[in-house]
XYZ file of C-alpha atoms in Angstrom:
378
model
C -39.441 -66.168 -62.904
C -39.542 -63.140 -60.606
C -42.826 -61.196 -60.517
C -43.170 -58.154 -58.248
C -46.221 -56.468 -59.774
C -49.378 -58.097 -61.101
C -53.079 -57.432 -61.631
C -55.612 -60.027 -60.506
C -59.356 -60.522 -60.459
C -60.784 -61.915 -57.223
C -64.282 -63.247 -56.601
C -65.469 -64.592 -53.275
C -68.020 -67.398 -53.043
C -71.762 -66.763 -53.114
C -73.968 -67.688 -50.194
C -76.135 -70.783 -50.479
C -79.875 -70.614 -51.136
C -82.355 -71.158 -48.316
C -84.536 -74.262 -48.515
C -88.304 -74.654 -48.713
C -89.219 -77.819 -46.832
C -91.939 -79.160 -44.548
C -91.698 -81.723 -41.827
C -93.184 -85.017 -42.973
C -93.148 -87.799 -40.384
C -95.475 -90.528 -39.290
C -97.788 -89.499 -36.477
C -96.708 -85.843 -36.831
C -99.567 -84.028 -38.569
C -98.980 -80.463 -39.682
C -95.259 -80.637 -38.972
C -94.723 -77.147 -40.268
C -91.825 -75.635 -42.197
C -88.285 -76.897 -41.552
C -86.225 -75.468 -44.418
C -82.640 -74.686 -43.371
C -80.448 -71.721 -44.214
C -77.799 -71.648 -46.907
C -74.108 -71.801 -46.102
C -71.749 -68.847 -46.254
C -69.527 -68.369 -49.294
C -65.777 -68.637 -48.963
C -63.610 -65.569 -48.378
C -60.439 -64.729 -50.286
C -57.633 -64.005 -47.834
C -54.127 -62.731 -48.522
C -51.519 -63.973 -46.037
C -47.971 -62.660 -45.759
C -45.619 -65.633 -45.869
C -41.901 -65.532 -45.131
C -41.258 -68.459 -47.467
C -42.757 -66.664 -50.487
C -40.374 -64.242 -52.185
C -42.382 -63.006 -55.183
C -45.804 -63.027 -56.853
C -45.057 -65.654 -59.495
C -47.843 -67.932 -58.231
C -50.410 -65.287 -59.203
C -48.846 -64.928 -62.650
C -50.206 -68.389 -63.455
C -53.477 -67.844 -61.548
C -54.579 -64.230 -62.164
C -58.229 -65.136 -61.511
C -58.840 -66.070 -57.878
C -62.183 -67.617 -57.004
C -63.519 -69.102 -53.790
C -66.226 -71.757 -53.618
C -69.860 -70.958 -52.920
C -71.744 -72.108 -49.849
C -74.047 -75.111 -49.899
C -77.824 -74.785 -50.157
C -80.060 -75.306 -47.143
C -81.887 -78.620 -46.672
C -84.859 -80.067 -44.853
C -84.962 -80.822 -41.122
C -83.544 -77.311 -40.533
C -80.156 -78.377 -41.815
C -77.867 -75.532 -42.817
C -75.874 -75.665 -45.996
C -72.166 -76.268 -45.729
C -70.038 -73.158 -45.405
C -67.281 -72.908 -47.999
C -63.662 -72.775 -46.918
C -61.750 -69.561 -47.317
C -59.220 -69.479 -50.128
C -55.871 -68.377 -48.675
C -53.359 -66.889 -51.105
C -49.796 -66.611 -49.828
C -47.942 -63.435 -50.782
C -44.461 -62.198 -49.824
C -43.956 -59.893 -46.885
C -44.031 -56.305 -48.110
C -46.907 -56.720 -50.556
C -49.051 -53.634 -51.100
C -52.606 -54.145 -52.370
C -54.450 -51.597 -54.525
C -58.027 -51.591 -55.746
C -58.256 -50.786 -59.449
C -60.981 -50.199 -61.978
C -62.101 -52.939 -64.324
C -60.253 -52.866 -67.644
C -61.997 -51.061 -70.479
C -63.689 -53.696 -72.687
C -62.762 -53.862 -76.335
C -65.459 -52.741 -78.726
C -64.169 -53.674 -82.146
C -67.394 -53.021 -84.054
C -67.933 -49.587 -82.524
C -64.273 -48.727 -83.007
C -64.556 -49.529 -86.720
C -67.622 -47.351 -87.148
C -66.504 -44.396 -85.006
C -62.795 -44.704 -84.299
C -62.213 -41.121 -83.186
C -65.163 -41.039 -80.785
C -64.220 -44.381 -79.286
C -60.640 -43.288 -78.712
C -61.802 -40.044 -77.113
C -64.190 -41.848 -74.767
C -61.505 -44.268 -73.573
C -59.023 -41.445 -73.053
C -61.556 -39.471 -71.022
C -62.310 -42.521 -68.896
C -58.649 -43.168 -68.155
C -58.125 -39.504 -67.266
C -60.621 -39.596 -64.420
C -59.009 -39.329 -60.957
C -61.234 -42.165 -59.674
C -59.374 -44.591 -61.934
C -56.146 -44.184 -59.992
C -55.339 -47.238 -57.828
C -56.450 -46.958 -54.211
C -54.265 -48.593 -51.575
C -56.297 -50.842 -49.299
C -53.706 -53.011 -47.535
C -50.015 -53.240 -46.703
C -48.848 -56.669 -45.549
C -45.523 -55.936 -43.873
C -45.489 -58.515 -41.039
C -45.149 -62.277 -41.043
C -48.527 -64.009 -40.816
C -50.536 -60.819 -41.364
C -53.819 -61.467 -43.152
C -56.191 -59.310 -45.148
C -59.650 -60.271 -46.402
C -59.515 -59.252 -50.036
C -63.104 -60.283 -50.816
C -65.698 -61.410 -48.276
C -67.986 -64.323 -49.066
C -71.733 -63.809 -49.317
C -74.098 -64.697 -46.465
C -76.378 -67.687 -46.851
C -80.067 -67.237 -47.633
C -82.855 -67.949 -45.143
C -85.042 -71.016 -45.303
C -88.839 -70.955 -45.051
C -88.694 -71.735 -41.348
C -87.969 -68.044 -40.740
C -91.186 -66.928 -42.443
C -93.737 -68.880 -40.397
C -96.280 -66.957 -38.391
C -99.740 -67.374 -36.943
C -101.188 -66.187 -40.251
C -98.745 -67.996 -42.537
C -98.318 -71.519 -41.230
C -97.102 -73.055 -44.481
C -94.722 -70.460 -45.925
C -93.064 -71.082 -49.250
C -90.901 -68.003 -49.110
C -87.115 -68.196 -48.943
C -84.186 -65.918 -49.807
C -81.288 -66.380 -52.143
C -77.772 -66.215 -50.792
C -75.884 -62.960 -51.083
C -73.355 -62.619 -53.857
C -69.710 -62.666 -52.823
C -67.562 -59.583 -53.211
C -65.441 -59.268 -56.326
C -63.087 -56.776 -57.895
C -59.889 -56.050 -59.763
C -56.754 -55.552 -57.703
C -53.118 -54.636 -58.200
C -50.525 -56.400 -56.041
C -47.126 -54.768 -55.749
C -44.108 -56.154 -53.905
C -41.770 -53.798 -52.090
C -38.717 -55.540 -50.721
C -38.229 -55.161 -46.969
C -34.627 -54.792 -45.775
C -32.615 -52.775 -43.268
C -30.388 -51.178 -45.913
C -30.331 -50.805 -49.687
C -27.378 -50.731 -52.073
C -28.134 -47.963 -54.562
C -26.012 -47.130 -57.571
C -25.537 -47.071 -61.314
C -25.193 -50.307 -63.288
C -21.780 -51.977 -62.961
C -20.965 -50.078 -59.757
C -20.249 -53.342 -57.911
C -23.397 -53.652 -55.797
C -23.928 -57.366 -56.441
C -20.263 -58.132 -55.760
C -20.455 -56.216 -52.475
C -23.597 -58.045 -51.382
C -22.016 -61.402 -52.180
C -18.946 -60.541 -50.092
C -20.707 -59.325 -46.933
C -23.523 -61.906 -46.910
C -24.280 -65.446 -47.979
C -26.328 -64.272 -50.960
C -25.260 -65.253 -54.471
C -26.499 -62.539 -56.827
C -25.597 -62.748 -60.493
C -22.326 -60.953 -61.301
C -21.195 -60.189 -64.846
C -19.213 -57.559 -66.757
C -22.184 -55.893 -68.463
C -24.853 -53.407 -67.332
C -28.184 -54.430 -65.794
C -26.961 -57.836 -64.706
C -29.337 -57.549 -61.744
C -32.936 -57.360 -62.896
C -34.611 -58.117 -59.571
C -33.751 -57.204 -55.979
C -31.583 -59.642 -54.059
C -31.626 -59.685 -50.266
C -28.718 -60.944 -48.176
C -28.214 -61.288 -44.415
C -24.987 -59.814 -43.044
C -23.626 -61.247 -39.801
C -22.551 -58.497 -37.370
C -20.868 -58.630 -33.978
C -22.698 -59.637 -30.798
C -24.991 -62.004 -32.703
C -26.591 -59.173 -34.649
C -27.889 -59.507 -38.178
C -28.811 -57.005 -40.858
C -30.677 -57.525 -44.111
C -29.262 -55.704 -47.134
C -31.010 -55.413 -50.503
C -29.208 -55.141 -53.816
C -31.364 -52.743 -55.855
C -30.960 -53.055 -59.654
C -29.014 -50.249 -61.282
C -30.664 -46.851 -61.642
C -30.181 -44.448 -64.529
C -30.919 -40.779 -65.066
C -34.658 -40.180 -65.399
C -35.611 -43.171 -63.235
C -38.167 -41.061 -61.326
C -40.001 -40.606 -64.655
C -39.988 -44.388 -65.092
C -37.230 -44.237 -67.714
C -36.042 -47.777 -68.338
C -37.430 -49.722 -65.377
C -37.152 -46.799 -62.962
C -40.305 -47.259 -60.904
C -39.892 -51.041 -60.874
C -36.556 -50.544 -59.110
C -37.192 -47.394 -57.065
C -40.225 -48.738 -55.213
C -38.068 -51.386 -53.537
C -36.031 -48.641 -51.841
C -39.065 -47.258 -49.992
C -38.956 -50.134 -47.459
C -35.272 -49.694 -46.546
C -34.295 -47.606 -43.540
C -30.697 -46.891 -44.584
C -29.110 -46.247 -47.970
C -25.627 -47.147 -49.194
C -24.748 -45.245 -52.385
C -22.250 -47.479 -54.176
C -20.087 -45.474 -56.593
C -17.543 -46.499 -59.189
C -14.873 -44.199 -57.812
C -12.434 -45.153 -60.576
C -14.811 -43.928 -63.285
C -14.313 -47.131 -65.269
C -17.641 -46.616 -67.083
C -16.695 -43.141 -68.331
C -18.654 -41.230 -65.649
C -17.411 -39.142 -62.732
C -18.412 -40.399 -59.251
C -19.448 -36.910 -58.075
C -21.895 -36.593 -60.951
C -23.143 -40.122 -60.319
C -23.896 -39.353 -56.665
C -25.641 -36.091 -57.468
C -27.754 -37.799 -60.110
C -28.717 -40.675 -57.787
C -29.656 -38.320 -54.971
C -31.735 -36.233 -57.348
C -33.596 -39.240 -58.749
C -34.468 -40.527 -55.272
C -35.590 -37.090 -54.084
C -37.813 -36.581 -57.132
C -39.354 -40.041 -56.731
C -40.081 -39.630 -52.998
C -38.755 -36.707 -50.966
C -38.925 -38.777 -47.765
C -36.241 -41.139 -49.074
C -33.663 -38.352 -49.263
C -34.125 -37.704 -45.518
C -33.059 -41.194 -44.456
C -29.540 -41.935 -43.165
C -27.153 -42.534 -46.035
C -23.507 -43.258 -46.651
C -21.125 -43.212 -49.611
C -19.411 -46.470 -50.535
C -16.524 -45.686 -52.883
C -15.909 -48.945 -54.706
C -13.079 -50.059 -57.050
C -10.304 -48.196 -55.214
C -7.824 -50.734 -56.607
C -8.192 -49.299 -60.129
C -6.238 -46.368 -61.612
C -7.627 -42.842 -61.091
C -9.509 -44.009 -58.001
C -7.295 -42.117 -55.527
C -7.765 -38.765 -57.263
C -11.535 -39.174 -57.570
C -11.745 -40.291 -53.943
C -10.072 -37.071 -52.786
C -12.495 -35.079 -54.935
C -15.412 -36.876 -53.313
C -14.099 -36.151 -49.818
C -13.703 -32.452 -50.621
C -17.150 -32.252 -52.217
C -18.987 -34.127 -49.424
C -16.908 -33.538 -46.257
C -19.736 -34.204 -43.771
C -21.077 -37.424 -45.306
C -19.754 -40.786 -44.038
C -17.576 -42.306 -46.736
C -16.153 -45.823 -46.960
C -13.474 -46.719 -49.492
C -13.636 -50.374 -50.497
C -12.662 -52.854 -53.152
C -15.469 -55.389 -53.245
C -13.547 -57.615 -55.654
C -10.549 -57.901 -53.307
C -12.577 -57.793 -50.078
C -11.000 -54.572 -48.786
C -12.965 -52.265 -46.471
C -15.894 -54.603 -45.949
C -15.648 -54.474 -42.170
C -16.161 -50.705 -42.278
C -19.425 -51.265 -44.151
C -20.575 -53.612 -41.398
C -19.454 -51.129 -38.723
C -21.562 -48.410 -40.343
C -24.539 -50.748 -40.476
C -24.046 -51.635 -36.812
C -23.889 -47.951 -35.839
C -27.131 -47.198 -37.675
C -28.916 -50.094 -35.995
C -27.666 -48.954 -32.580
C -28.943 -45.423 -33.173
C -32.321 -46.729 -34.280
C -32.584 -48.995 -31.231
C -31.720 -46.072 -28.928
C -34.382 -43.881 -30.548
C -36.986 -46.626 -30.210
C -36.113 -47.099 -26.526
C -36.412 -43.355 -25.904
C -39.824 -43.266 -27.586
C -40.986 -46.259 -25.536
C -39.858 -44.569 -22.317
C -41.706 -41.352 -23.222
C -44.882 -43.257 -24.043
C -44.652 -45.195 -20.775
C -44.173 -41.971 -18.814
C -47.174 -40.381 -20.524
C -49.372 -43.399 -19.750
C -48.266 -43.429 -16.112
C -49.013 -39.714 -15.804
C -52.557 -40.234 -17.062
């Protein structure tokens, strides 16, 4: 099972209660108070783990709870602090804080159905109910404290004074933080293969990397992103993500539009894989225009990233004519003609990937040099 979006409820541990105790030993009259403090409740921590590829573990455990701290004891002994509960999530997980779900009120709904429906609709329409991003775990080993555990209470030893030599006061431990959260996975890769269903994206990924995505002769074979590692020259590597097929209206969440489009936001480069032979009854020029429009409407920043046209299925009839039409329509866009099934043109795809990585490295070096010069000048 592949899960890339899930809602969870998290509750950190409560702090332990402070103790009320008095020292009682032989030959020690009026020993005074010696009640210890309570232990701290356990935190709930999210940790980005390279060996975790989806959120399926939270599908079976949507309620995350940490243990509470131990109570204080006599002889000024502190209660035991609870261990933090660490939840491993894949790299690229975005965390949102959400509102608690609206409780069901069956009896009230039966008596006043229209009023109840109106109240719920008004509540959901409030802008405060929109998810608020609180964390973005995009590096290996990065941690985020989702809910902090409560502090332990104070024992009666803290309340002694010259006027109160036998205090019986103590404090309860603080309650741990809790809340409802939405976890969303956005695949991290250097490049993304974007295209309509049955354009040959999975076949291309399987040819240029060691990945084994599912390949079949029907639409929407790929229902979850697959990431492969392509070996380049000079011991370079590039990660390429196979994004499930997009359709017109994906920016409005038609089909599974948003479930697929959000994985593109992490990719620096875009390969638009087109069925240049028109074997599905569509023209490649219209396909490209539709894909570019959907990406721009979903997030305008995506349309500004480096992109390239990969004209696939050139071994089929009508491919040559459509390829010439594409070149005339987009003369200034890099275009690679390939046949993923036969393995033709794959080296050109790797060359384009290598060129993009080189340009990015050069830009990063230039920025580092400018920052170093500015620091030295100060």
